[in-house]
Coordinates of C-alpha atoms and ligand atoms in Angstrom, one line a residue:
X1 CA -35.7 -0.9 9.8
X2 CA -33.1 -0.9 12.4
X3 CA -29.4 -0.5 11.7
X4 CA -26.7 -2.3 13.5
X5 CA -23.0 -1.7 13.5
X6 CA -21.1 -4.9 13.1
X7 CA -17.7 -4.7 14.8
X8 CA -14.4 -6.5 14.2
X9 CA -14.4 -9.5 16.4
X10 CA -11.5 -10.8 18.4
X11 CA -9.1 -12.0 15.8
X12 CA -6.2 -12.9 18.1
X13 CA -3.9 -10.1 17.0
X14 CA -3.9 -6.4 17.9
X15 CA -4.0 -5.2 14.4
X16 CA -4.9 -7.1 11.2
X17 CA -5.2 -5.9 7.6
X18 CA -8.5 -5.9 5.7
X19 CA -7.4 -7.7 2.5
X20 CA -10.7 -8.3 0.8
X21 CA -14.2 -6.7 1.1
X22 CA -16.7 -9.4 0.0
X23 CA -19.8 -7.2 -0.1
X24 CA -21.0 -3.9 -1.5
X25 CA -23.4 -1.3 -0.2
X26 CA -26.9 -2.5 -1.0
X27 CA -26.0 -6.2 -1.0
X28 CA -28.4 -8.4 0.9
X29 CA -26.4 -10.9 2.9
X30 CA -27.5 -14.1 4.7
X31 CA -26.3 -15.0 8.2
X32 CA -22.7 -16.4 7.9
X33 CA -22.1 -14.8 4.5
X34 CA -18.5 -13.5 4.4
X35 CA -18.3 -9.7 5.0
X36 CA -14.5 -9.2 4.8
X37 CA -11.3 -11.1 4.8
X38 CA -8.8 -10.1 7.4
X39 CA -5.2 -11.1 7.5
X40 CA -2.6 -11.1 10.2
X41 CA 1.0 -12.3 9.6
X42 CA -0.2 -15.7 10.7
X43 CA -3.5 -16.4 8.9
X44 CA -6.2 -15.1 6.8
X45 CA -9.8 -15.3 8.1
X46 CA -13.2 -14.5 6.8
X47 CA -15.5 -12.5 9.1
X48 CA -19.1 -13.9 8.6
X49 CA -22.2 -11.8 9.0
X50 CA -23.8 -12.4 12.4
X51 CA -27.3 -11.9 10.8
X52 CA -29.1 -11.6 7.6
X53 CA -29.6 -8.1 6.4
X54 CA -28.7 -5.4 3.9
X55 CA -25.3 -3.7 3.8
X56 CA -26.0 0.0 4.6
X57 CA -22.4 1.1 4.8
X58 CA -18.9 -0.3 4.8
X59 CA -16.9 1.3 7.5
X60 CA -13.5 -0.1 6.5
X61 CA -11.4 0.0 3.4
X62 CA -9.2 -2.6 1.7
X63 CA -5.7 -2.3 3.1
X64 CA -6.8 -0.7 6.4
X65 CA -5.4 -1.9 9.7
X66 CA -8.2 -2.8 12.1
X67 CA -8.5 -4.2 15.6
X68 CA -11.1 -5.8 17.9
X69 CA -14.3 -3.7 18.2
X70 CA -13.5 -1.4 15.3
X71 CA -16.6 -0.6 13.3
X72 CA -16.8 -2.9 10.3
X73 CA -20.2 -2.8 8.6
X74 CA -23.5 -1.0 9.1
X75 CA -26.2 -3.7 8.6
X76 CA -29.9 -2.9 8.0
X77 CA -31.9 -5.6 9.6
X78 CA -34.9 -7.2 8.1
X79 CA -37.8 -6.9 10.6
X80 CA -37.7 -10.5 11.9
X81 CA -33.9 -10.2 12.5
X82 CA -34.4 -7.1 14.6
X83 CA -35.9 -8.8 17.5
X84 CA -33.4 -11.7 17.3
X85 CA -30.2 -9.7 17.2
X86 CA -30.7 -8.0 20.6
X87 CA -27.5 -6.5 21.9
X88 CA -25.4 -9.3 20.6
X89 CA -24.0 -7.7 17.4
X90 CA -20.9 -9.4 16.4
X91 CA -21.5 -12.3 18.7
X92 CA -21.7 -14.9 16.0
X93 CA -18.8 -13.4 14.2
X94 CA -16.9 -13.4 17.5
X95 CA -17.6 -17.1 17.8
X96 CA -16.8 -17.9 14.3
X97 CA -13.6 -16.0 14.4
X98 CA -12.8 -17.4 17.8
X99 CA -12.8 -20.8 16.0
X100 CA -10.4 -19.4 13.5
X101 CA -8.3 -17.9 16.2
X102 CA -8.2 -21.3 17.8
X103 CA -7.1 -22.8 14.4
X104 CA -4.4 -20.2 14.1
X105 CA -2.9 -20.5 17.5
X106 CA -3.4 -24.2 17.9
X107 CA -3.6 -26.1 21.2
X108 CA -0.2 -24.7 22.2
X109 CA -1.8 -21.3 22.7
X110 CA -4.5 -22.5 25.0
X111 CA -2.9 -25.2 27.1
X112 CA 0.6 -26.2 27.5
X113 CA 2.3 -22.9 28.3
X114 CA 3.9 -24.6 31.3
X115 CA 4.9 -27.6 29.1
X116 CA 6.5 -25.5 26.4
X117 CA 8.3 -23.2 28.9
X118 CA 9.6 -26.2 30.7
X119 CA 11.0 -27.8 27.6
X120 CA 12.5 -24.6 26.2
X121 CA 14.3 -23.9 29.4
X122 CA 16.2 -27.2 29.6
X123 CA 17.8 -28.4 26.4
X124 CA 16.1 -31.7 25.6
X125 CA 18.0 -34.9 25.0
X126 CA 16.9 -36.0 21.5
X127 CA 16.5 -39.6 20.4
X128 CA 15.3 -41.3 17.2
X129 CA 11.8 -42.5 17.9
X130 CA 8.8 -43.6 15.8
X131 CA 6.1 -41.0 16.2
X132 CA 2.6 -40.9 15.0
X133 CA 1.5 -37.4 14.2
X134 CA -2.2 -36.7 14.6
X135 CA -4.5 -33.9 13.5
X136 CA -4.6 -31.3 16.3
X137 CA -7.6 -29.3 17.5
X138 CA -8.6 -27.3 14.5
X139 CA -11.3 -25.4 16.2
X140 CA -14.2 -27.5 15.2
X141 CA -15.4 -31.0 16.0
X142 CA -16.5 -31.5 12.4
X143 CA -14.2 -33.1 9.9
X144 CA -12.3 -30.7 7.6
X145 CA -10.9 -31.3 4.2
X146 CA -7.4 -32.2 3.4
X147 CA -6.6 -29.9 0.6
X148 CA -2.9 -30.4 0.3
X149 CA -0.3 -33.0 1.4
X150 CA 3.0 -31.2 1.5
X151 CA 5.3 -34.2 2.1
X152 CA 6.0 -37.6 0.6
X153 CA 7.1 -40.8 2.2
X154 CA 10.8 -40.8 2.7
X155 CA 11.0 -37.0 3.0
X156 CA 13.2 -35.5 5.7
X157 CA 11.3 -32.7 7.4
X158 CA 12.4 -30.0 9.8
X159 CA 10.4 -29.1 12.8
X160 CA 7.7 -26.7 11.7
X161 CA 7.7 -27.8 8.1
X162 CA 4.2 -28.1 6.7
X163 CA 2.8 -31.6 6.6
X164 CA -0.7 -31.1 5.3
X165 CA -3.1 -28.2 4.7
X166 CA -6.6 -28.5 6.1
X167 CA -9.5 -26.3 5.2
X168 CA -12.8 -25.7 6.9
X169 CA -15.3 -23.3 5.4
X170 CA -13.8 -20.5 7.5
X171 CA -10.1 -20.9 7.2
X172 CA -7.3 -22.9 5.7
X173 CA -4.5 -24.0 8.0
X174 CA -1.2 -25.7 7.6
X175 CA -0.3 -28.4 10.1
X176 CA 3.4 -28.2 11.0
X177 CA 5.7 -31.1 11.8
X178 CA 6.1 -31.3 15.6
X179 CA 9.6 -32.7 15.1
X180 CA 12.4 -32.9 12.6
X181 CA 12.6 -36.4 11.2
X182 CA 11.9 -38.7 8.3
X183 CA 8.3 -39.4 7.0
X184 CA 7.8 -43.1 7.1
X185 CA 4.1 -43.4 6.0
X186 CA 1.3 -41.0 5.2
X187 CA -2.3 -41.9 6.2
X188 CA -4.1 -39.0 4.6
X189 CA -4.5 -37.9 1.0
X190 CA -5.9 -34.9 -0.7
X191 CA -9.7 -35.1 -0.6
X192 CA -9.9 -37.0 2.7
X193 CA -11.8 -35.5 5.6
X194 CA -9.9 -35.4 8.9
X195 CA -10.7 -34.4 12.4
X196 CA -8.8 -34.1 15.6
X197 CA -7.0 -37.2 16.6
X198 CA -6.8 -38.7 13.1
X199 CA -3.4 -40.0 12.1
X200 CA -1.7 -37.8 9.6
X201 CA 1.5 -39.7 9.3
X202 CA 4.2 -41.8 11.0
X203 CA 7.7 -40.5 11.2
X204 CA 11.0 -41.5 12.6
X205 CA 11.5 -38.3 14.6
X206 CA 14.2 -36.6 16.4
X207 CA 12.1 -36.5 19.5
X208 CA 12.9 -35.7 23.1
X209 CA 13.6 -38.6 25.3
X210 CA 10.3 -40.1 26.7
X211 CA 10.7 -38.8 30.2
X212 CA 11.3 -35.3 29.1
X213 CA 8.5 -35.2 26.6
X214 CA 5.9 -36.9 28.7
X215 CA 4.5 -33.9 30.7
X216 CA 3.6 -31.6 27.9
X217 CA 2.9 -34.4 25.3
X218 CA 0.5 -36.1 27.6
X219 CA -1.1 -32.9 28.7
X220 CA -1.5 -31.8 25.1
X221 CA -3.1 -35.1 24.0
X222 CA -5.0 -35.7 27.1
X223 CA -8.3 -35.0 25.3
X224 CA -7.6 -37.4 22.6
X225 CA -9.2 -40.4 24.2
X226 CA -8.2 -44.0 24.8
X227 CA -6.6 -44.6 21.5
X228 CA -3.8 -42.1 22.0
X229 CA -3.2 -43.3 25.5
X230 CA -2.9 -46.8 24.2
X231 CA -0.4 -45.7 21.6
X232 CA 1.7 -43.7 24.0
X233 CA 2.2 -46.8 26.1
X234 CA 3.6 -48.7 23.1
X235 CA 7.0 -48.2 21.6
X236 CA 5.9 -45.4 19.3
X237 CA 4.2 -42.2 20.5
X238 CA 1.4 -40.1 19.2
X239 CA 1.4 -36.4 19.1
X240 CA -1.1 -33.9 17.8
X241 CA 0.9 -32.0 15.2
X242 CA 0.2 -28.4 16.3
X243 CA 0.8 -29.4 20.0
X244 CA 4.5 -30.0 19.4
X245 CA 5.9 -30.0 22.8
X246 CA 9.0 -28.2 21.7
X247 CA 7.0 -25.4 20.3
X248 CA 6.0 -22.3 22.0
X249 CA 2.5 -21.0 21.4
X250 CA 3.9 -18.3 19.2
X251 CA 5.9 -20.7 17.1
X252 CA 2.9 -22.9 16.7
X253 CA 0.9 -20.0 15.4
X254 CA 3.7 -18.9 13.0
X255 CA 3.6 -22.3 11.5
X256 CA 0.3 -21.4 10.0
X257 CA 1.1 -19.0 7.2
X258 CA -1.6 -17.8 4.9
X259 CA 0.0 -19.4 1.9
X260 CA -0.7 -23.1 1.9
X261 CA 1.9 -24.9 -0.1
X262 CA 3.9 -21.6 -0.3
X263 CA 2.7 -21.2 -3.9
X264 CA -0.9 -20.1 -3.9
X265 CA -2.1 -17.2 -1.8
X266 CA -5.8 -17.2 -1.4
X267 CA -8.5 -17.4 1.2
X268 CA -10.7 -20.4 2.0
X269 CA -13.7 -19.1 0.1
X270 CA -11.6 -18.6 -3.1
X271 CA -10.0 -22.0 -2.7
X272 CA -13.5 -23.6 -2.3
X273 CA -14.8 -21.8 -5.4
X274 CA -11.7 -22.9 -7.3
X275 CA -12.2 -26.5 -6.4
X276 CA -15.9 -26.3 -7.4
X277 CA -14.8 -25.1 -10.9
X278 CA -11.7 -27.4 -11.0
X279 CA -9.5 -24.4 -11.4
X280 CA -5.8 -24.8 -10.6
X281 CA -5.1 -21.7 -8.5
X282 CA -1.5 -21.8 -9.6
X283 CA -2.6 -20.7 -13.0
X284 CA -4.5 -17.7 -11.6
X285 CA -2.8 -14.4 -11.2
X286 CA -3.7 -12.7 -7.9
X287 CA -4.5 -9.0 -8.0
X288 CA -5.0 -8.6 -4.3
X289 CA -2.4 -7.3 -1.8
X290 CA 0.9 -9.2 -2.1
X291 CA -0.5 -11.1 -5.1
X292 CA -3.4 -12.6 -3.2
X293 CA -6.0 -14.3 -5.4
X294 CA -9.4 -12.8 -4.8
X295 CA -12.8 -13.8 -6.2
X296 CA -12.6 -11.3 -9.1
X297 CA -9.4 -13.0 -10.2
X298 CA -11.2 -16.3 -10.5
X299 CA -14.1 -14.7 -12.3
X300 CA -11.7 -13.0 -14.7
X301 CA -9.8 -16.2 -15.2
X302 CA -13.0 -18.1 -16.1
X303 CA -14.2 -15.2 -18.3
X304 CA -10.9 -15.3 -20.2
X305 CA -11.2 -19.0 -20.7
X306 CA -14.7 -18.6 -22.1
X307 CA -13.8 -15.6 -24.3
X308 CA -10.8 -17.2 -25.7
X309 CA -12.8 -20.1 -27.1
X310 CA -12.2 -20.4 -30.8
X311 CA -14.7 -18.6 -32.9
X312 CA -15.8 -21.5 -35.0
X313 CA -16.1 -23.7 -32.0
X314 CA -13.0 -25.7 -32.7
X315 CA -11.2 -27.5 -29.9
X316 CA -9.5 -25.1 -27.5
X317 CA -7.5 -27.6 -25.7
X318 CA -10.2 -29.1 -23.6
X319 CA -10.8 -32.7 -24.5
X320 CA -7.3 -33.1 -25.9
X321 CA -5.8 -36.2 -24.3
X322 CA -2.9 -35.3 -22.0
X323 CA 0.6 -36.6 -22.7
X324 CA 1.1 -39.3 -20.0
X325 CA 3.7 -38.6 -17.4
X326 CA 6.8 -40.7 -17.9
X327 CA 9.3 -41.7 -15.2
X328 CA 12.5 -40.9 -17.1
X329 CA 14.6 -42.0 -14.2
X330 CA 13.7 -45.5 -15.1
X331 CA 16.0 -45.1 -18.2
X332 CA 19.0 -43.4 -16.6
X333 CA 20.2 -40.5 -14.5
X334 CA 18.0 -37.4 -14.7
X335 CA 18.0 -33.9 -13.2
X336 CA 14.7 -32.1 -12.7
X337 CA 14.3 -28.4 -12.3
X338 CA 11.2 -26.2 -12.0
X339 CA 10.5 -23.9 -14.9
X340 CA 10.9 -20.2 -14.3
X341 CA 7.8 -18.1 -14.1
X342 CA 8.7 -16.5 -17.4
X343 CA 9.1 -20.0 -19.0
X344 CA 5.7 -21.0 -17.7
X345 CA 4.1 -17.8 -19.0
X346 CA 5.7 -18.2 -22.4
X347 CA 4.6 -21.9 -22.5
X348 CA 1.0 -20.9 -21.6
X349 CA 1.0 -18.1 -24.3
X350 CA 2.4 -20.4 -27.0
X351 CA 0.0 -23.1 -26.1
X352 CA -2.9 -20.7 -26.2
X353 CA -1.9 -19.3 -29.6
X354 CA -1.2 -22.7 -31.0
X355 CA -4.6 -24.0 -30.0
X356 CA -6.6 -20.9 -31.0
X357 CA -5.0 -19.7 -34.2
X358 CA -5.2 -21.7 -37.4
X359 CA -1.6 -21.0 -38.5
X360 CA -0.3 -20.9 -42.0
X361 CA 3.4 -20.2 -42.7
X362 CA 4.8 -19.0 -46.0
X363 CA 8.5 -18.9 -46.9
X364 CA 10.5 -16.6 -49.1
X365 CA 14.1 -15.4 -49.5
X366 CA 14.8 -11.7 -49.7
X367 CA 17.7 -10.7 -51.8
X368 CA 19.5 -8.2 -49.5
X369 CA 22.8 -7.9 -51.3
X370 CA 22.5 -4.1 -51.7
X371 CA 21.1 -3.7 -48.2
X372 CA 24.1 -5.6 -46.9
X373 CA 26.5 -3.4 -48.9
X374 CA 24.8 -0.3 -47.6
X375 CA 24.7 -1.7 -44.0
X376 CA 28.4 -2.5 -44.0
X377 CA 29.2 1.0 -45.3
X378 CA 27.6 2.4 -42.2
X379 CA 29.9 0.4 -39.9
X380 CA 32.4 3.2 -39.0
X381 CA 29.6 5.7 -38.6
X382 CA 27.7 3.3 -36.4
X383 CA 30.8 2.8 -34.3
X384 CA 31.2 6.6 -33.8
X385 CA 27.5 6.7 -32.7
X386 CA 28.1 3.8 -30.4
X387 CA 25.4 1.6 -32.0
X388 CA 25.5 -1.7 -33.9
X389 CA 23.7 -1.6 -37.3
X390 CA 22.4 -5.2 -37.7
X391 CA 19.8 -6.2 -40.3
X392 CA 17.1 -5.8 -37.6
X393 CA 16.5 -2.0 -38.0
X394 CA 16.1 -2.6 -41.8
X395 CA 13.6 -5.4 -41.1
X396 CA 11.7 -3.2 -38.7
X397 CA 11.5 -0.4 -41.2
X398 CA 10.5 -2.7 -44.1
X399 CA 7.9 -4.5 -42.0
X400 CA 6.4 -1.1 -40.9
X401 CA 6.0 -0.1 -44.5
X402 CA 4.5 -3.5 -45.4
X403 CA 2.1 -3.2 -42.5
X404 CA 1.0 0.3 -43.6
X405 CA 0.5 -1.1 -47.2
X406 CA -1.4 -4.2 -45.9
X407 CA -3.6 -3.0 -43.0
X408 CA -5.0 -6.5 -42.5
X409 CA -1.7 -7.4 -41.0
X410 CA -1.8 -4.4 -38.7
X411 CA -5.0 -5.6 -37.0
X412 CA -6.5 -7.9 -34.4
X413 CA -9.7 -9.9 -34.2
X414 CA -12.2 -8.7 -31.6
X415 CA -15.6 -9.5 -30.3
X416 CA -15.0 -13.2 -30.3
X417 CA -14.0 -13.0 -34.0
X418 CA -17.0 -10.9 -35.1
X419 CA -14.9 -7.8 -35.7
X420 CA -11.5 -6.8 -36.8
X421 CA -9.7 -3.8 -35.3
X422 CA -7.4 -2.0 -37.6
X423 CA -4.6 -0.1 -35.8
X424 CA -3.5 3.3 -37.0
X425 CA -0.2 3.0 -35.2
X426 CA 2.7 0.7 -36.1
X427 CA 4.2 -0.9 -33.0
X428 CA 6.4 -3.9 -33.6
X429 CA 7.6 -6.5 -31.0
X430 CA 11.0 -8.1 -31.2
X431 CA 11.5 -11.5 -29.7
X432 CA 14.5 -11.4 -27.4
X433 CA 16.2 -14.5 -26.1
X434 CA 17.3 -14.0 -22.5
X435 CA 18.8 -16.3 -19.9
X436 CA 15.4 -16.2 -18.1
X437 CA 13.4 -17.1 -21.2
X438 CA 11.8 -15.4 -24.2
X439 CA 10.4 -11.8 -23.9
X440 CA 9.0 -9.5 -26.6
X441 CA 9.6 -5.8 -26.0
X442 CA 7.7 -3.5 -28.3
X443 CA 9.2 -0.7 -30.5
X444 CA 6.6 2.0 -30.8
X445 CA 5.9 4.0 -34.0
X446 CA 8.4 2.1 -36.0
X447 CA 7.2 3.9 -39.2
X448 CA 8.2 7.3 -37.8
X449 CA 11.7 6.4 -36.6
X450 CA 15.0 6.5 -38.5
X451 CA 17.3 3.5 -38.9
X452 CA 19.7 5.0 -36.3
X453 CA 16.9 5.5 -33.8
X454 CA 15.7 1.9 -34.4
X455 CA 19.2 0.5 -34.0
X456 CA 19.6 2.4 -30.7
X457 CA 16.2 1.5 -29.4
X458 CA 16.3 -2.2 -30.2
X459 CA 19.8 -2.5 -28.6
X460 CA 18.5 -0.8 -25.5
X461 CA 15.3 -2.9 -25.3
X462 CA 17.3 -6.1 -25.9
X463 CA 19.8 -5.2 -23.1
X464 CA 17.0 -4.2 -20.7
X465 CA 15.3 -7.6 -21.5
X466 CA 18.4 -9.5 -20.8
X467 CA 18.8 -7.6 -17.5
X468 CA 15.1 -8.2 -16.7
X469 CA 14.5 -4.4 -16.5
X470 CA 11.6 -4.2 -18.9
X471 CA 8.4 -2.7 -17.5
X472 CA 5.1 -4.4 -18.4
X473 CA 4.2 -1.4 -20.7
X474 CA 7.5 -2.0 -22.7
X475 CA 5.9 -5.3 -23.7
X476 CA 2.4 -4.1 -24.5
X477 CA 0.7 -2.8 -27.6
X478 CA 2.5 -4.7 -30.3
X479 CA 0.8 -5.0 -33.8
X480 CA 3.2 -7.5 -35.3
X481 CA 6.3 -9.4 -34.1
X482 CA 9.7 -10.1 -35.6
X483 CA 11.6 -13.1 -34.4
X484 CA 15.1 -13.0 -35.6
X485 CA 17.3 -16.1 -35.2
X486 CA 19.6 -14.8 -37.9
X487 CA 22.4 -14.1 -35.5
X488 CA 22.1 -17.6 -34.2
X489 CA 21.5 -19.8 -37.2
X490 CA 19.1 -22.0 -39.0
X491 CA 17.6 -22.0 -42.5
X492 CA 14.0 -21.5 -41.6
X493 CA 11.4 -22.0 -38.9
X494 CA 7.6 -21.6 -38.4
X495 CA 7.1 -18.9 -35.7
X496 CA 3.9 -19.0 -33.6
X497 CA 1.7 -15.9 -33.9
X498 CA 1.9 -13.7 -30.8
X499 CA -1.8 -13.3 -30.2
X500 CA -3.8 -11.1 -30.4
X501 CA -1.6 -10.0 -33.2
X502 CA -2.3 -11.7 -36.6
X503 CA 1.1 -12.3 -38.0
X504 CA 4.8 -12.8 -37.1
X505 CA 7.9 -12.7 -39.2
X506 CA 10.7 -15.3 -38.7
X507 CA 14.1 -14.3 -39.8
X508 CA 16.9 -16.9 -40.4
X509 CA 20.5 -16.8 -41.2
X510 CA 21.6 -14.8 -44.2
X511 CA 23.5 -17.0 -46.8
X512 CA 25.2 -16.4 -50.0
X513 CA 23.3 -18.3 -52.7
X514 CA 23.8 -18.7 -56.5
X515 CA 20.9 -16.8 -58.1
X516 CA 20.1 -17.0 -61.9
X517 CA 20.1 -13.4 -63.3
X518 CA 18.9 -14.4 -66.7
X519 CA 22.4 -15.0 -68.1
X520 CA 24.3 -16.6 -65.3
X521 CA 24.3 -17.7 -61.7
X522 CA 25.5 -14.8 -59.5
X523 CA 26.2 -14.8 -55.8
X524 CA 23.6 -13.0 -53.9
X525 CA 23.0 -12.4 -50.2
X526 CA 19.7 -14.2 -49.5
X527 CA 17.8 -13.7 -46.2
X528 CA 15.4 -16.6 -45.4
X529 CA 12.1 -15.3 -44.1
X530 CA 9.0 -17.1 -42.8
X531 CA 5.7 -15.4 -42.3
X532 CA 3.1 -17.1 -40.0
X533 CA -0.3 -15.7 -39.9
X534 CA -3.8 -16.3 -38.5
X535 CA -5.8 -17.8 -41.3
X536 CA -9.1 -16.7 -39.8
X537 CA -8.2 -13.1 -40.7
X538 CA -5.6 -13.3 -43.4
X539 CA -5.7 -15.5 -46.5
X540 CA -2.9 -16.8 -48.6
X541 CA -3.3 -14.1 -51.3
X542 CA -3.0 -11.3 -48.6
X543 CA 0.1 -13.0 -47.2
X544 CA 1.5 -13.3 -50.7
X545 CA 1.1 -9.6 -51.3
X546 CA 2.6 -8.7 -47.9
X547 CA 5.5 -11.0 -48.5
X548 CA 6.2 -9.7 -52.0
X549 CA 6.1 -6.1 -50.7
X550 CA 8.4 -7.0 -47.9
X551 CA 10.9 -8.8 -50.0
X552 CA 11.0 -6.0 -52.6
X553 CA 11.5 -3.4 -49.9
X554 CA 14.4 -5.3 -48.4
X555 CA 15.9 -5.9 -51.9
X556 CA 15.8 -2.3 -52.7
X557 CA 15.5 -0.1 -49.6
X558 CA 15.0 3.0 -51.7
X559 CA 11.4 1.7 -51.9
X560 CA 11.0 2.5 -48.3
X561 CA 11.1 6.2 -49.3
X562 CA 8.2 5.8 -51.7
Ligands
CAO601 N1 21.8 -13.4 -40.8 C1 23.1 -13.3 -40.5 N2 23.6 -12.6 -39.5 C2 22.8 -11.9 -38.8 C3 21.4 -11.8 -39.0 C4 20.9 -12.6 -40.1 N3 19.6 -12.7 -40.4 N4 20.8 -11.1 -38.1 C5 21.8 -10.6 -37.3 N5 23.0 -11.1 -37.7 C6 24.3 -10.8 -37.2 C7 24.4 -9.3 -36.7 O1 24.7 -8.5 -37.8 C8 25.5 -9.5 -35.7 O2 26.7 -9.6 -36.4 P1 28.0 -8.8 -35.9 O3 28.2 -9.2 -34.4 O4 29.1 -9.2 -36.8 O5 27.7 -7.3 -36.0 C9 25.2 -10.8 -35.0 O6 24.4 -11.5 -36.0 C10 24.5 -10.8 -33.7 O7 23.3 -9.9 -33.8 P2 22.5 -9.7 -32.6 O8 21.7 -10.8 -32.2 O9 23.3 -9.1 -31.5 O10 21.5 -8.4 -33.0 P3 20.2 -8.5 -33.8 O11 19.9 -7.0 -34.0 O12 20.3 -9.3 -35.0 O13 19.1 -9.2 -32.8 C11 17.9 -9.7 -30.9 C12 18.8 -8.7 -31.6 C13 17.5 -9.1 -29.6 C14 16.7 -9.9 -31.7 C15 18.6 -11.0 -30.7 O14 19.8 -10.8 -29.9 C16 17.8 -12.1 -30.2 O15 17.6 -12.2 -29.0 N6 17.4 -13.1 -31.0 C17 16.7 -14.3 -30.6 C18 15.2 -14.1 -30.9 C19 14.5 -15.5 -30.6 O16 14.9 -16.2 -29.6 N7 13.5 -15.8 -31.4 C20 12.9 -17.1 -31.2 C21 11.6 -16.8 -30.7 S1 10.6 -18.3 -30.7 O17 11.4 -19.3 -29.8

């Protein structure tokens, strides 16, 4: 068995970063299998194996900066490959990446230096002109997939704005607008295949006057055959997008960032895989450098989808007919704004809980007349301590005691619903309404803390939440959640369980109600509570016991001492 060192091929930049290692020592790879993904500030590219063989050693690490001819992989050849590889290690990779390099730099890098220099030196006279924008040389004669169309008819685009994203099996590339102007019609759609010379779109462009543009434009599109020549002699002109005559080679390359659409950051192989599984990459969290989505992220995403399937095989959302999109502007003026990341995350969590958890909600009023008298008596002491004693610390304390007394509520389902995990700690989340959306910081060891400590900690967590200063660990590990809308209003609501917890307490606005004491109606301070729980793990009788305990503890807080 002979070993070959595979080297980093020419990637068009001095130094690039290794952002993904696609193989492990011992892996058997076929020719063209991806070894690593490299990334410059202009593009991400996969380096294919020049030969079949077994990975003997990986000579780079993720995050490392590498350059041409640096050692990449030690490959152990199978016997038939030994004779074939000769001295040409890295040759195939060089070729493949040369393709990518060509994709990245575009025609502008290879040809029209003179043209671009010429135009940039003398300020062009711009005029409005119909332009047909065509697919430039993308480094392969084969058709490549249109994976994204970034503009719509009628859009005003600036020079360099992305028009479409193309993807070969080696790289994805954005095709920038050669001119600023208005998109008049689009000829390609997602899923189409396109190759050099195909029409992408027609635009009314701010283009240089014909006589100024001609030299570089013609030069750049001279390989495009008769059709483009015929078009250029007509009123409108054709130009290959990446051959924008006003663009220097460097600009053309910069117009190919590694983030097609600006929203999803993933390499071609990951995108391909996502398409095969119909996964919307926008829903996948990237764990790679700069949030890049790597194959493991897709695997974890799919694994989560599979594992979160409801235990009894009930519908998990798939197969549920989607709500049709409505054009609200047909009925009057509208304003549309994108949801914040937090809003989207909350929406996804709520949806998942709603679909997975069979919810039951029970209601009760806790008589907190005495609690309120006591709480109000603490007012001046609280002021001295610089804290506000709201009903929340009492609720936390009472819930902690109820959770200790009813361990089924201080638990989570595990092993796809085959087991239940009882927690020996009592950490309680509090829903906090912030301008950016809903967050749930967690108060740890509630059962071990005093009311003053809880008042201080909840105020601190709430203000951190509102200032978006919470760390991920501040929001993890909760056993149960309290959602208090008491300071805002409402008589009752049905909170959604914050999975994987099993129950949540909704607190509404305290009101003075007439309560029959056996002889007469007396005014009492009644706190409306709603308890939602996962009916797979908790039944109505359990909930009744929990609720009775809680209401009694709040009615007579001396009980918390028992
Ligand atoms: N009934 C009547 N008044 C109440 C009350 C209740 N149940 N709970 C609190 N209050 C009073 C407080 O005593 C305080 O009064 P003062 O200003 O006179 O002292 C006032 O309402 C405001 O309280 P607060 O909201 O500042 O403090 P809190 O400890 O009650 O709650 C927090 C803190 C972070 C939970 C709250 O600010 C919050 O964000 N609530 C919204 C939670 C939410 O959005 N839940 C829905 C989730 S699902 O969509």
